[in-house]
Amino acid sequence: MSTDFLAPERLWLLLLVVALGIAYVVVLRWRRTATVRFTQVDLLDKVAPKRPRWRRHVVAVLMLLGLAFAVVATARPVDRGTENVSSDGRILVLFDVSLSMMADDVDPDRFTAAQEAARNFVAEVDDGVEVGLLSFSGTVNVEVDPTLDRAAIDRGIDNLELAESTAIGEALASGTRLLVNSADPDADPDKAPGVIVLLSDGETTVGRPTAEGAQDAADAGIPVYTIAFGTDGGRIVDPVSGDVVPVPVRPEELAQVADTTGGEAFEARTGDELASAYDQITESLGTTIGEPVEVITELSWKWALAAFLVLGLAWALSLWWLRGLV
């Protein structure tokens, strides 16, 4: 949202308001000099002991302020923004549930922090946009088909469980098929059937290569926004052997996925950075869900109302404070 003016050239009229202010000060100084030079001050104090003094300055300032507001109103100030003419669309969240998400290099651990951030992200999505949830480890599971039911998505996120291996390529291919099959057959063929948000901390270890899954999404016109979550210092305890296994984040493949599909890649090393990444993705979705149009809201009436109120106050105060001079 930004503010500008439809008739900015009229703002030059503010110079007249400034000139009136300068003239007021000049006249005050001249009158003070003339009063001292030609008037018997002692007699003036007896005849008019309660002169307006500072009150007349308040009235003058209010009048100048009201005139300034009126000038701004004539310049036709507006707010400019964009919104989608329709909020239809689908977002499919691909959630990595491989064992490496147990790493506690992120407070309290990658998995818990990712669940919380995903819930917050879903809550921010427009009510008219369907959201689906797909989890992947060594296998891919559709946890929740695209739906407007946010509570169902929250339950799906809460019920996620960790498992062995990572199949990013298979997850991308499955997610692409799900979005294509969910699309309205009468929809514009040039419009993406949805977008994918992919959260992972690693790289493919089983199944199709990540690049193949990314190409499937690109061929379907589906942009993929990726988030590489974690740090280079991530470690987990192998549940079978009990050994400590390093699980550093691997952002390279995810960046290639975003590049191939026309999405955007993010890296998050903390829960706050993950939340920020989701916020940026939410802002970017307007280019793929619905048709963004410019919305102009004229604010002239607000400035005109402000001018009316301020000038009205100045008039009322002048009647009350300066009535002895009228």
Short mmCIF file of N, CA and C in Angstrom, two decimals, residues 25-199:
data_model
loop_
_atom_site.label_atom_id
_atom_site.label_comp_id
_atom_site.label_asym_id
_atom_site.label_seq_id
_atom_site.Cartn_x
_atom_site.Cartn_y
_atom_site.Cartn_z
N VAL A 25 3.02 36.84 10.87
CA VAL A 25 4.12 37.15 11.77
C VAL A 25 4.62 38.57 11.55
N VAL A 26 4.73 38.97 10.28
CA VAL A 26 5.21 40.32 9.95
C VAL A 26 4.26 41.37 10.50
N VAL A 27 2.95 41.16 10.32
CA VAL A 27 1.96 42.12 10.81
C VAL A 27 2.01 42.20 12.34
N LEU A 28 2.20 41.07 13.01
CA LEU A 28 2.30 41.08 14.47
C LEU A 28 3.48 41.94 14.93
N ARG A 29 4.61 41.73 14.28
CA ARG A 29 5.80 42.51 14.68
C ARG A 29 5.59 43.99 14.39
N TRP A 30 4.93 44.31 13.27
CA TRP A 30 4.70 45.72 12.94
C TRP A 30 3.74 46.35 13.94
N ARG A 31 2.69 45.62 14.30
CA ARG A 31 1.70 46.18 15.24
C ARG A 31 2.31 46.37 16.62
N ARG A 32 3.20 45.43 17.01
CA ARG A 32 3.82 45.58 18.33
C ARG A 32 4.69 46.85 18.35
N THR A 33 5.42 47.07 17.27
CA THR A 33 6.26 48.27 17.19
C THR A 33 5.41 49.53 17.18
N ALA A 34 4.32 49.50 16.41
CA ALA A 34 3.45 50.67 16.32
C ALA A 34 2.76 50.95 17.65
N THR A 35 2.38 49.91 18.36
CA THR A 35 1.71 50.09 19.65
C THR A 35 2.64 50.75 20.66
N VAL A 36 3.87 50.28 20.72
CA VAL A 36 4.84 50.84 21.66
C VAL A 36 5.19 52.27 21.30
N ARG A 37 5.25 52.56 19.98
CA ARG A 37 5.71 53.87 19.55
C ARG A 37 4.62 54.92 19.70
N PHE A 38 3.37 54.57 19.41
CA PHE A 38 2.33 55.60 19.32
C PHE A 38 1.24 55.49 20.39
N THR A 39 1.28 54.49 21.23
CA THR A 39 0.20 54.29 22.20
C THR A 39 0.72 54.47 23.61
N GLN A 40 -0.12 55.04 24.46
CA GLN A 40 0.22 55.11 25.87
C GLN A 40 -0.06 53.74 26.49
N VAL A 41 1.01 53.00 26.76
CA VAL A 41 0.87 51.61 27.19
C VAL A 41 0.10 51.51 28.51
N ASP A 42 0.37 52.41 29.45
CA ASP A 42 -0.33 52.36 30.73
C ASP A 42 -1.83 52.53 30.55
N LEU A 43 -2.20 53.47 29.68
CA LEU A 43 -3.62 53.70 29.42
C LEU A 43 -4.24 52.49 28.74
N LEU A 44 -3.50 51.84 27.79
CA LEU A 44 -4.01 50.66 27.08
C LEU A 44 -4.26 49.51 28.05
N ASP A 45 -3.38 49.34 29.05
CA ASP A 45 -3.55 48.26 30.02
C ASP A 45 -4.81 48.48 30.87
N LYS A 46 -5.15 49.76 31.12
CA LYS A 46 -6.35 50.05 31.91
C LYS A 46 -7.62 49.84 31.10
N VAL A 47 -7.55 50.24 29.82
CA VAL A 47 -8.75 50.14 28.97
C VAL A 47 -9.01 48.70 28.56
N ALA A 48 -7.94 47.97 28.22
CA ALA A 48 -8.09 46.57 27.76
C ALA A 48 -7.10 45.70 28.50
N PRO A 49 -7.38 45.45 29.80
CA PRO A 49 -6.43 44.67 30.60
C PRO A 49 -6.35 43.20 30.20
N LYS A 50 -7.40 42.68 29.54
CA LYS A 50 -7.42 41.26 29.17
C LYS A 50 -7.39 41.12 27.65
N ARG A 51 -6.26 41.39 27.09
CA ARG A 51 -6.10 41.22 25.65
C ARG A 51 -5.92 39.73 25.32
N PRO A 52 -6.26 39.29 24.09
CA PRO A 52 -6.23 37.86 23.73
C PRO A 52 -4.88 37.19 23.87
N ARG A 53 -3.81 37.94 23.64
CA ARG A 53 -2.45 37.42 23.74
C ARG A 53 -2.30 36.12 22.95
N TRP A 54 -1.94 35.01 23.65
CA TRP A 54 -1.61 33.77 22.95
C TRP A 54 -2.80 33.12 22.26
N ARG A 55 -4.01 33.45 22.70
CA ARG A 55 -5.18 32.80 22.14
C ARG A 55 -5.38 33.14 20.67
N ARG A 56 -5.08 34.40 20.32
CA ARG A 56 -5.25 34.77 18.91
C ARG A 56 -4.27 34.02 18.03
N HIS A 57 -3.10 33.68 18.61
CA HIS A 57 -2.13 32.91 17.83
C HIS A 57 -2.64 31.49 17.59
N VAL A 58 -3.31 30.91 18.60
CA VAL A 58 -3.88 29.58 18.44
C VAL A 58 -4.91 29.59 17.32
N VAL A 59 -5.77 30.61 17.31
CA VAL A 59 -6.79 30.72 16.26
C VAL A 59 -6.13 30.84 14.89
N ALA A 60 -5.09 31.66 14.81
CA ALA A 60 -4.41 31.85 13.52
C ALA A 60 -3.77 30.56 13.04
N VAL A 61 -3.12 29.84 13.95
CA VAL A 61 -2.47 28.57 13.58
C VAL A 61 -3.51 27.56 13.10
N LEU A 62 -4.64 27.50 13.80
CA LEU A 62 -5.70 26.57 13.38
C LEU A 62 -6.23 26.92 11.99
N MET A 63 -6.37 28.21 11.72
CA MET A 63 -6.84 28.62 10.40
C MET A 63 -5.85 28.22 9.31
N LEU A 64 -4.57 28.43 9.58
CA LEU A 64 -3.55 28.06 8.60
C LEU A 64 -3.52 26.55 8.40
N LEU A 65 -3.67 25.80 9.51
CA LEU A 65 -3.68 24.35 9.41
C LEU A 65 -4.88 23.86 8.61
N GLY A 66 -6.04 24.46 8.85
CA GLY A 66 -7.23 24.10 8.08
C GLY A 66 -7.06 24.37 6.60
N LEU A 67 -6.44 25.53 6.27
CA LEU A 67 -6.19 25.85 4.86
C LEU A 67 -5.23 24.83 4.24
N ALA A 68 -4.21 24.41 5.01
CA ALA A 68 -3.26 23.43 4.50
C ALA A 68 -3.97 22.10 4.22
N PHE A 69 -4.84 21.66 5.12
CA PHE A 69 -5.61 20.44 4.90
C PHE A 69 -6.47 20.56 3.64
N ALA A 70 -7.06 21.75 3.44
CA ALA A 70 -7.91 21.96 2.27
C ALA A 70 -7.09 21.85 0.98
N VAL A 71 -5.88 22.39 1.00
CA VAL A 71 -5.01 22.29 -0.18
C VAL A 71 -4.68 20.83 -0.50
N VAL A 72 -4.35 20.07 0.55
CA VAL A 72 -4.05 18.64 0.34
C VAL A 72 -5.26 17.93 -0.24
N ALA A 73 -6.45 18.29 0.21
CA ALA A 73 -7.67 17.67 -0.32
C ALA A 73 -7.83 17.96 -1.80
N THR A 74 -7.51 19.19 -2.23
CA THR A 74 -7.65 19.52 -3.66
C THR A 74 -6.64 18.76 -4.52
N ALA A 75 -5.53 18.31 -3.91
CA ALA A 75 -4.54 17.53 -4.65
C ALA A 75 -4.95 16.08 -4.84
N ARG A 76 -6.07 15.69 -4.26
CA ARG A 76 -6.67 14.35 -4.42
C ARG A 76 -5.72 13.23 -3.99
N PRO A 77 -5.43 13.13 -2.69
CA PRO A 77 -4.58 12.04 -2.21
C PRO A 77 -5.29 10.70 -2.35
N VAL A 78 -4.51 9.67 -2.66
CA VAL A 78 -5.07 8.32 -2.83
C VAL A 78 -4.13 7.29 -2.23
N ASP A 79 -4.71 6.16 -1.83
CA ASP A 79 -3.94 4.99 -1.45
C ASP A 79 -3.98 4.01 -2.62
N ARG A 80 -2.82 3.48 -2.99
CA ARG A 80 -2.76 2.50 -4.07
C ARG A 80 -2.34 1.16 -3.49
N GLY A 81 -3.01 0.11 -3.91
CA GLY A 81 -2.67 -1.24 -3.48
C GLY A 81 -3.13 -2.23 -4.53
N THR A 82 -2.92 -3.50 -4.27
CA THR A 82 -3.37 -4.54 -5.18
C THR A 82 -4.15 -5.58 -4.41
N GLU A 83 -5.10 -6.17 -5.07
CA GLU A 83 -5.81 -7.31 -4.50
C GLU A 83 -6.24 -8.21 -5.64
N ASN A 84 -6.56 -9.43 -5.33
CA ASN A 84 -6.95 -10.38 -6.35
C ASN A 84 -8.44 -10.24 -6.64
N VAL A 85 -8.79 -10.29 -7.92
CA VAL A 85 -10.20 -10.21 -8.28
C VAL A 85 -10.92 -11.47 -7.82
N SER A 86 -10.20 -12.54 -7.63
CA SER A 86 -10.78 -13.76 -7.06
C SER A 86 -9.75 -14.42 -6.19
N SER A 87 -10.20 -15.12 -5.17
CA SER A 87 -9.26 -15.74 -4.24
C SER A 87 -9.21 -17.25 -4.42
N ASP A 88 -9.76 -17.73 -5.58
CA ASP A 88 -9.74 -19.16 -5.80
C ASP A 88 -8.31 -19.62 -6.07
N GLY A 89 -8.01 -20.86 -5.75
CA GLY A 89 -6.68 -21.41 -5.98
C GLY A 89 -6.40 -22.50 -4.97
N ARG A 90 -5.24 -23.12 -5.11
CA ARG A 90 -4.87 -24.20 -4.21
C ARG A 90 -3.40 -24.07 -3.84
N ILE A 91 -3.13 -24.35 -2.60
CA ILE A 91 -1.77 -24.40 -2.10
C ILE A 91 -1.55 -25.79 -1.50
N LEU A 92 -0.49 -26.44 -1.92
CA LEU A 92 -0.17 -27.76 -1.37
C LEU A 92 1.12 -27.66 -0.59
N VAL A 93 1.04 -27.95 0.70
CA VAL A 93 2.21 -27.90 1.57
C VAL A 93 2.85 -29.29 1.60
N LEU A 94 4.11 -29.38 1.18
CA LEU A 94 4.88 -30.62 1.23
C LEU A 94 5.78 -30.56 2.45
N PHE A 95 5.54 -31.45 3.40
CA PHE A 95 6.19 -31.38 4.72
C PHE A 95 7.14 -32.57 4.89
N ASP A 96 8.41 -32.27 5.10
CA ASP A 96 9.43 -33.30 5.32
C ASP A 96 9.29 -33.88 6.74
N VAL A 97 9.07 -35.21 6.80
CA VAL A 97 8.97 -35.86 8.12
C VAL A 97 10.07 -36.93 8.27
N SER A 98 11.19 -36.70 7.62
CA SER A 98 12.32 -37.62 7.78
C SER A 98 12.91 -37.47 9.17
N LEU A 99 13.68 -38.47 9.61
CA LEU A 99 14.21 -38.48 10.98
C LEU A 99 15.14 -37.30 11.26
N SER A 100 15.74 -36.74 10.23
CA SER A 100 16.64 -35.60 10.45
C SER A 100 15.91 -34.40 11.03
N MET A 101 14.57 -34.38 10.91
CA MET A 101 13.80 -33.28 11.47
C MET A 101 13.76 -33.34 13.00
N MET A 102 14.31 -34.40 13.59
CA MET A 102 14.43 -34.46 15.06
C MET A 102 15.52 -33.55 15.59
N ALA A 103 16.43 -33.10 14.74
CA ALA A 103 17.58 -32.32 15.19
C ALA A 103 17.14 -31.12 16.01
N ASP A 104 17.88 -30.88 17.11
CA ASP A 104 17.51 -29.78 18.01
C ASP A 104 18.39 -28.55 17.82
N ASP A 105 18.96 -28.40 16.62
CA ASP A 105 19.72 -27.17 16.34
C ASP A 105 18.80 -25.97 16.22
N VAL A 106 17.51 -26.23 16.09
CA VAL A 106 16.48 -25.18 16.10
C VAL A 106 15.60 -25.42 17.33
N ASP A 107 15.30 -24.36 18.05
CA ASP A 107 14.54 -24.49 19.29
C ASP A 107 13.04 -24.69 18.99
N PRO A 108 12.38 -25.66 19.59
CA PRO A 108 12.92 -26.73 20.45
C PRO A 108 13.54 -27.87 19.63
N ASP A 109 13.03 -28.05 18.39
CA ASP A 109 13.64 -28.95 17.42
C ASP A 109 13.04 -28.61 16.06
N ARG A 110 13.65 -29.10 15.00
CA ARG A 110 13.20 -28.73 13.66
C ARG A 110 11.73 -29.09 13.44
N PHE A 111 11.36 -30.28 13.85
CA PHE A 111 10.02 -30.79 13.57
C PHE A 111 8.94 -29.95 14.27
N THR A 112 9.11 -29.71 15.56
CA THR A 112 8.12 -28.95 16.32
C THR A 112 8.02 -27.51 15.82
N ALA A 113 9.17 -26.90 15.55
CA ALA A 113 9.17 -25.53 15.05
C ALA A 113 8.51 -25.45 13.68
N ALA A 114 8.76 -26.46 12.84
CA ALA A 114 8.16 -26.47 11.51
C ALA A 114 6.65 -26.66 11.58
N GLN A 115 6.18 -27.49 12.51
CA GLN A 115 4.74 -27.66 12.67
C GLN A 115 4.07 -26.34 13.06
N GLU A 116 4.65 -25.65 14.02
CA GLU A 116 4.08 -24.38 14.48
C GLU A 116 4.05 -23.36 13.35
N ALA A 117 5.14 -23.25 12.60
CA ALA A 117 5.20 -22.27 11.51
C ALA A 117 4.20 -22.63 10.41
N ALA A 118 4.04 -23.93 10.12
CA ALA A 118 3.08 -24.34 9.10
C ALA A 118 1.65 -23.99 9.51
N ARG A 119 1.32 -24.20 10.78
CA ARG A 119 -0.02 -23.84 11.25
C ARG A 119 -0.27 -22.34 11.09
N ASN A 120 0.71 -21.54 11.44
CA ASN A 120 0.56 -20.09 11.31
C ASN A 120 0.43 -19.67 9.85
N PHE A 121 1.19 -20.33 8.98
CA PHE A 121 1.11 -20.03 7.55
C PHE A 121 -0.29 -20.31 7.03
N VAL A 122 -0.82 -21.47 7.35
CA VAL A 122 -2.15 -21.84 6.88
C VAL A 122 -3.19 -20.84 7.39
N ALA A 123 -3.04 -20.37 8.61
CA ALA A 123 -4.00 -19.42 9.18
C ALA A 123 -4.00 -18.10 8.43
N GLU A 124 -2.86 -17.76 7.78
CA GLU A 124 -2.76 -16.49 7.06
C GLU A 124 -3.26 -16.57 5.63
N VAL A 125 -3.46 -17.76 5.11
CA VAL A 125 -3.91 -17.92 3.73
C VAL A 125 -5.35 -17.44 3.60
N ASP A 126 -5.66 -16.80 2.49
CA ASP A 126 -7.02 -16.30 2.25
C ASP A 126 -8.04 -17.42 2.41
N ASP A 127 -9.20 -17.06 3.00
CA ASP A 127 -10.22 -18.07 3.29
C ASP A 127 -10.73 -18.79 2.05
N GLY A 128 -10.63 -18.13 0.89
CA GLY A 128 -11.15 -18.75 -0.32
C GLY A 128 -10.16 -19.63 -1.05
N VAL A 129 -8.98 -19.83 -0.48
CA VAL A 129 -7.94 -20.64 -1.11
C VAL A 129 -7.87 -22.00 -0.43
N GLU A 130 -7.97 -23.05 -1.22
CA GLU A 130 -7.86 -24.40 -0.67
C GLU A 130 -6.41 -24.70 -0.31
N VAL A 131 -6.22 -25.41 0.79
CA VAL A 131 -4.89 -25.81 1.23
C VAL A 131 -4.89 -27.33 1.44
N GLY A 132 -3.85 -27.99 0.93
CA GLY A 132 -3.68 -29.42 1.14
C GLY A 132 -2.37 -29.69 1.84
N LEU A 133 -2.23 -30.89 2.40
CA LEU A 133 -1.03 -31.26 3.15
C LEU A 133 -0.55 -32.64 2.70
N LEU A 134 0.71 -32.69 2.32
CA LEU A 134 1.34 -33.93 1.90
C LEU A 134 2.63 -34.09 2.69
N SER A 135 2.82 -35.24 3.32
CA SER A 135 4.05 -35.49 4.07
C SER A 135 4.91 -36.49 3.31
N PHE A 136 6.21 -36.40 3.55
CA PHE A 136 7.10 -37.34 2.87
C PHE A 136 8.31 -37.65 3.75
N SER A 137 8.69 -38.90 3.70
CA SER A 137 9.96 -39.39 4.26
C SER A 137 10.49 -40.33 3.19
N GLY A 138 10.53 -41.65 3.47
CA GLY A 138 10.85 -42.58 2.40
C GLY A 138 9.65 -42.85 1.52
N THR A 139 8.46 -42.58 2.03
CA THR A 139 7.21 -42.70 1.28
C THR A 139 6.48 -41.36 1.31
N VAL A 140 5.50 -41.25 0.44
CA VAL A 140 4.73 -40.01 0.33
C VAL A 140 3.29 -40.29 0.75
N ASN A 141 2.74 -39.44 1.60
CA ASN A 141 1.37 -39.62 2.09
C ASN A 141 0.59 -38.31 1.93
N VAL A 142 -0.60 -38.44 1.35
CA VAL A 142 -1.50 -37.29 1.30
C VAL A 142 -2.25 -37.24 2.62
N GLU A 143 -1.86 -36.32 3.47
CA GLU A 143 -2.48 -36.22 4.79
C GLU A 143 -3.86 -35.57 4.71
N VAL A 144 -3.96 -34.50 3.92
CA VAL A 144 -5.24 -33.80 3.76
C VAL A 144 -5.34 -33.32 2.31
N ASP A 145 -6.39 -33.75 1.62
CA ASP A 145 -6.64 -33.24 0.27
C ASP A 145 -6.93 -31.74 0.33
N PRO A 146 -6.67 -31.01 -0.76
CA PRO A 146 -6.95 -29.57 -0.75
C PRO A 146 -8.36 -29.27 -0.28
N THR A 147 -8.48 -28.40 0.69
CA THR A 147 -9.76 -28.11 1.32
C THR A 147 -9.77 -26.70 1.88
N LEU A 148 -10.98 -26.18 2.11
CA LEU A 148 -11.13 -24.89 2.78
C LEU A 148 -11.22 -25.04 4.29
N ASP A 149 -11.24 -26.28 4.75
CA ASP A 149 -11.38 -26.57 6.18
C ASP A 149 -10.01 -26.43 6.86
N ARG A 150 -9.78 -25.28 7.49
CA ARG A 150 -8.48 -25.03 8.12
C ARG A 150 -8.26 -25.95 9.32
N ALA A 151 -9.33 -26.31 10.01
CA ALA A 151 -9.19 -27.20 11.16
C ALA A 151 -8.66 -28.56 10.73
N ALA A 152 -9.08 -29.03 9.55
CA ALA A 152 -8.60 -30.32 9.05
C ALA A 152 -7.10 -30.26 8.77
N ILE A 153 -6.65 -29.14 8.23
CA ILE A 153 -5.21 -28.98 7.97
C ILE A 153 -4.44 -28.96 9.29
N ASP A 154 -4.96 -28.25 10.28
CA ASP A 154 -4.29 -28.19 11.58
C ASP A 154 -4.18 -29.59 12.20
N ARG A 155 -5.26 -30.36 12.09
CA ARG A 155 -5.20 -31.72 12.62
C ARG A 155 -4.18 -32.57 11.87
N GLY A 156 -4.12 -32.38 10.56
CA GLY A 156 -3.14 -33.11 9.78
C GLY A 156 -1.72 -32.79 10.19
N ILE A 157 -1.45 -31.51 10.44
CA ILE A 157 -0.11 -31.10 10.87
C ILE A 157 0.20 -31.69 12.24
N ASP A 158 -0.78 -31.66 13.14
CA ASP A 158 -0.56 -32.19 14.49
C ASP A 158 -0.28 -33.69 14.48
N ASN A 159 -0.85 -34.41 13.51
CA ASN A 159 -0.73 -35.87 13.49
C ASN A 159 0.46 -36.39 12.69
N LEU A 160 1.30 -35.49 12.21
CA LEU A 160 2.47 -35.93 11.44
C LEU A 160 3.42 -36.74 12.32
N GLU A 161 4.04 -37.74 11.73
CA GLU A 161 5.00 -38.58 12.45
C GLU A 161 6.26 -38.75 11.61
N LEU A 162 7.39 -38.84 12.29
CA LEU A 162 8.67 -38.95 11.61
C LEU A 162 8.93 -40.39 11.16
N ALA A 163 9.71 -40.50 10.08
CA ALA A 163 10.06 -41.83 9.56
C ALA A 163 11.40 -41.71 8.82
N GLU A 164 11.92 -42.82 8.34
CA GLU A 164 13.25 -42.86 7.73
C GLU A 164 13.21 -42.40 6.27
N SER A 165 14.38 -41.88 5.82
CA SER A 165 14.65 -41.53 4.42
C SER A 165 13.93 -40.25 3.98
N THR A 166 14.31 -39.79 2.77
CA THR A 166 13.77 -38.54 2.23
C THR A 166 13.52 -38.72 0.74
N ALA A 167 12.30 -38.53 0.31
CA ALA A 167 11.93 -38.71 -1.10
C ALA A 167 11.34 -37.42 -1.65
N ILE A 168 12.18 -36.41 -1.84
CA ILE A 168 11.70 -35.11 -2.31
C ILE A 168 11.18 -35.22 -3.74
N GLY A 169 11.90 -35.94 -4.60
CA GLY A 169 11.45 -36.08 -5.98
C GLY A 169 10.08 -36.72 -6.08
N GLU A 170 9.86 -37.80 -5.31
CA GLU A 170 8.56 -38.46 -5.32
C GLU A 170 7.47 -37.54 -4.77
N ALA A 171 7.80 -36.76 -3.75
CA ALA A 171 6.83 -35.84 -3.16
C ALA A 171 6.41 -34.77 -4.17
N LEU A 172 7.36 -34.24 -4.93
CA LEU A 172 7.04 -33.23 -5.94
C LEU A 172 6.16 -33.83 -7.05
N ALA A 173 6.50 -35.04 -7.46
CA ALA A 173 5.70 -35.68 -8.51
C ALA A 173 4.28 -35.95 -8.02
N SER A 174 4.14 -36.46 -6.80
CA SER A 174 2.82 -36.74 -6.25
C SER A 174 2.02 -35.46 -6.04
N GLY A 175 2.69 -34.43 -5.53
CA GLY A 175 2.01 -33.16 -5.33
C GLY A 175 1.53 -32.55 -6.63
N THR A 176 2.35 -32.67 -7.67
CA THR A 176 1.96 -32.15 -8.98
C THR A 176 0.72 -32.87 -9.50
N ARG A 177 0.72 -34.21 -9.41
CA ARG A 177 -0.45 -34.97 -9.87
C ARG A 177 -1.70 -34.59 -9.09
N LEU A 178 -1.56 -34.39 -7.79
CA LEU A 178 -2.71 -34.04 -6.95
C LEU A 178 -3.30 -32.70 -7.38
N LEU A 179 -2.45 -31.71 -7.61
CA LEU A 179 -2.95 -30.39 -8.00
C LEU A 179 -3.56 -30.43 -9.39
N VAL A 180 -2.94 -31.12 -10.32
CA VAL A 180 -3.48 -31.21 -11.68
C VAL A 180 -4.83 -31.90 -11.67
N ASN A 181 -4.95 -32.99 -10.91
CA ASN A 181 -6.22 -33.74 -10.86
C ASN A 181 -7.31 -32.97 -10.12
N SER A 182 -6.90 -32.04 -9.24
CA SER A 182 -7.88 -31.26 -8.48
C SER A 182 -8.36 -30.03 -9.23
N ALA A 183 -7.70 -29.71 -10.33
CA ALA A 183 -8.01 -28.48 -11.06
C ALA A 183 -9.36 -28.59 -11.75
N ASP A 184 -10.03 -27.47 -11.88
CA ASP A 184 -11.30 -27.40 -12.60
C ASP A 184 -11.04 -27.64 -14.08
N PRO A 185 -11.73 -28.60 -14.70
CA PRO A 185 -11.48 -28.88 -16.11
C PRO A 185 -11.78 -27.70 -17.02
N ASP A 186 -12.61 -26.76 -16.56
CA ASP A 186 -12.95 -25.59 -17.37
C ASP A 186 -12.06 -24.39 -17.05
N ALA A 187 -11.05 -24.60 -16.21
CA ALA A 187 -10.18 -23.50 -15.80
C ALA A 187 -9.29 -23.05 -16.96
N ASP A 188 -8.81 -21.83 -16.85
CA ASP A 188 -7.90 -21.27 -17.86
C ASP A 188 -6.64 -22.14 -17.92
N PRO A 189 -6.33 -22.71 -19.10
CA PRO A 189 -5.16 -23.58 -19.20
C PRO A 189 -3.84 -22.85 -18.97
N ASP A 190 -3.86 -21.53 -19.10
CA ASP A 190 -2.63 -20.76 -18.87
C ASP A 190 -2.42 -20.44 -17.40
N LYS A 191 -3.41 -20.78 -16.57
CA LYS A 191 -3.30 -20.48 -15.14
C LYS A 191 -2.82 -21.71 -14.38
N ALA A 192 -1.89 -21.54 -13.47
CA ALA A 192 -1.36 -22.66 -12.70
C ALA A 192 -2.47 -23.31 -11.89
N PRO A 193 -2.50 -24.65 -11.83
CA PRO A 193 -3.52 -25.33 -11.03
C PRO A 193 -3.32 -25.15 -9.54
N GLY A 194 -2.23 -24.53 -9.15
CA GLY A 194 -1.95 -24.30 -7.74
C GLY A 194 -0.48 -24.02 -7.55
N VAL A 195 -0.07 -23.93 -6.31
CA VAL A 195 1.34 -23.74 -5.99
C VAL A 195 1.73 -24.76 -4.92
N ILE A 196 3.01 -25.04 -4.87
CA ILE A 196 3.54 -25.97 -3.88
C ILE A 196 4.49 -25.22 -2.96
N VAL A 197 4.35 -25.46 -1.68
CA VAL A 197 5.29 -24.94 -0.68
C VAL A 197 6.00 -26.15 -0.08
N LEU A 198 7.29 -26.25 -0.32
CA LEU A 198 8.07 -27.42 0.08
C LEU A 198 9.01 -27.08 1.23
N LEU A 199 8.82 -27.75 2.35
CA LEU A 199 9.69 -27.57 3.51
C LEU A 199 10.51 -28.83 3.72
#
